[in-house]
Amino acid sequence: MNDSFLHNCLFFTANRLSRSITRIAEEQFASTGLSPMYGYLILLVNGIPGITQKELAEKLYVTPSTLTRFIDKLEAKQLVERKVQGKTVLVYPTVKGQGLEDTIRQASRNLHDSYAALLGEEESDQLSQDIKKTSERLEKK
Amino acid sequence: MNDSFLHNCLFFTANRLSRSITRIAEEQFASTGLSPMYGYLILLVNGIPGITQKELAEKLYVTPSTLTRFIDKLEAKQLVERKVQGKTVLVYPTVKGQGLEDTIRQASRNLHDSYAALLGEEESDQLSQDIKKTSERLEKK
DNA sequence: GAATTAATTTTGTATGTACAAACAAAATAG
DNA sequence: CTATTTTGTTTGTACATACAAAATTAATTC
């Protein structure tokens, strides 16, 4: 039987890629004790202390409700801190969260090196770019 | 603050793409009453009656445990049928599942048309190909 | 300035997916 | 032929993520 309908479908291939790269990313981030998404979230908060949840959700392209859940977890681990200000919530780094900065940056580099070794530096960076542009076009309204 | 570390990261961009294309795919598959992954699973079973769960998991690039869950759901809806044979499980179409074949194929075409309209036919097919090849290289051992 | 609308966050609930361990059957080795 | 190993499936549990509805606060309109 012919299953080209799978491999020609962007939904299918994109999800497959997401699963395989996520597996690698989780390996490389194991040293941080965080999954990759949470690692990047901490880098954002460390880099922009007082950023709102809304802004974080926009930068990470997740829904606000998802972001609430993320911050819940990181706050429980004392890696970030909430300050309610009217209807918005400002998110601040903690000392513990700042302490992870270097480890996370290193994991992020290792992740890059790790897939670049399999795909080639040029090629993988190009693909990231292409995928980013594609997402932008798909998200248009 | 500079968040290029996000947009340069294949983990991040791939997951973003996965979320945006999944949103579109779910819209286009709404007419089938199934999410896209389940739709494709039914096409596989209809096309290869008696395919084993192991083979299905391989074709869909999901783990066997995930596949068990998928078949549980489709069996509950009487869209496929299990036949245990020794230690393997053969999966067969049902009349109801076969009845969905055309609807699913149409949804699949609509999905393709829908993202091709935003990305261009050529470009989106090329990207699917590139992503498929990338996954293959990342899954190498 | 009270009433309505809009913006931000949270909560309840659901889904897709994975891993590790358990289980069952088959294959292989002694 | 019994004992061990391998293979295929299932189960328990967990996590990332979403949507819809609720809650809260701010902004706007009359």
PDB file of C-alpha atoms (C1' of nucleotides) in Angstrom, chain C residues 8-9 13:
ATOM      1  C1'  DT C   8      -5.525  39.659  31.287  1.00  0.00           C
ATOM      2  C1'  DT C   9      -5.268  35.777  33.874  1.00  0.00           C
ATOM      3  C1'  DT C  13     -11.541  19.794  31.503  1.00  0.00           C
TER       4       DT C  13
END
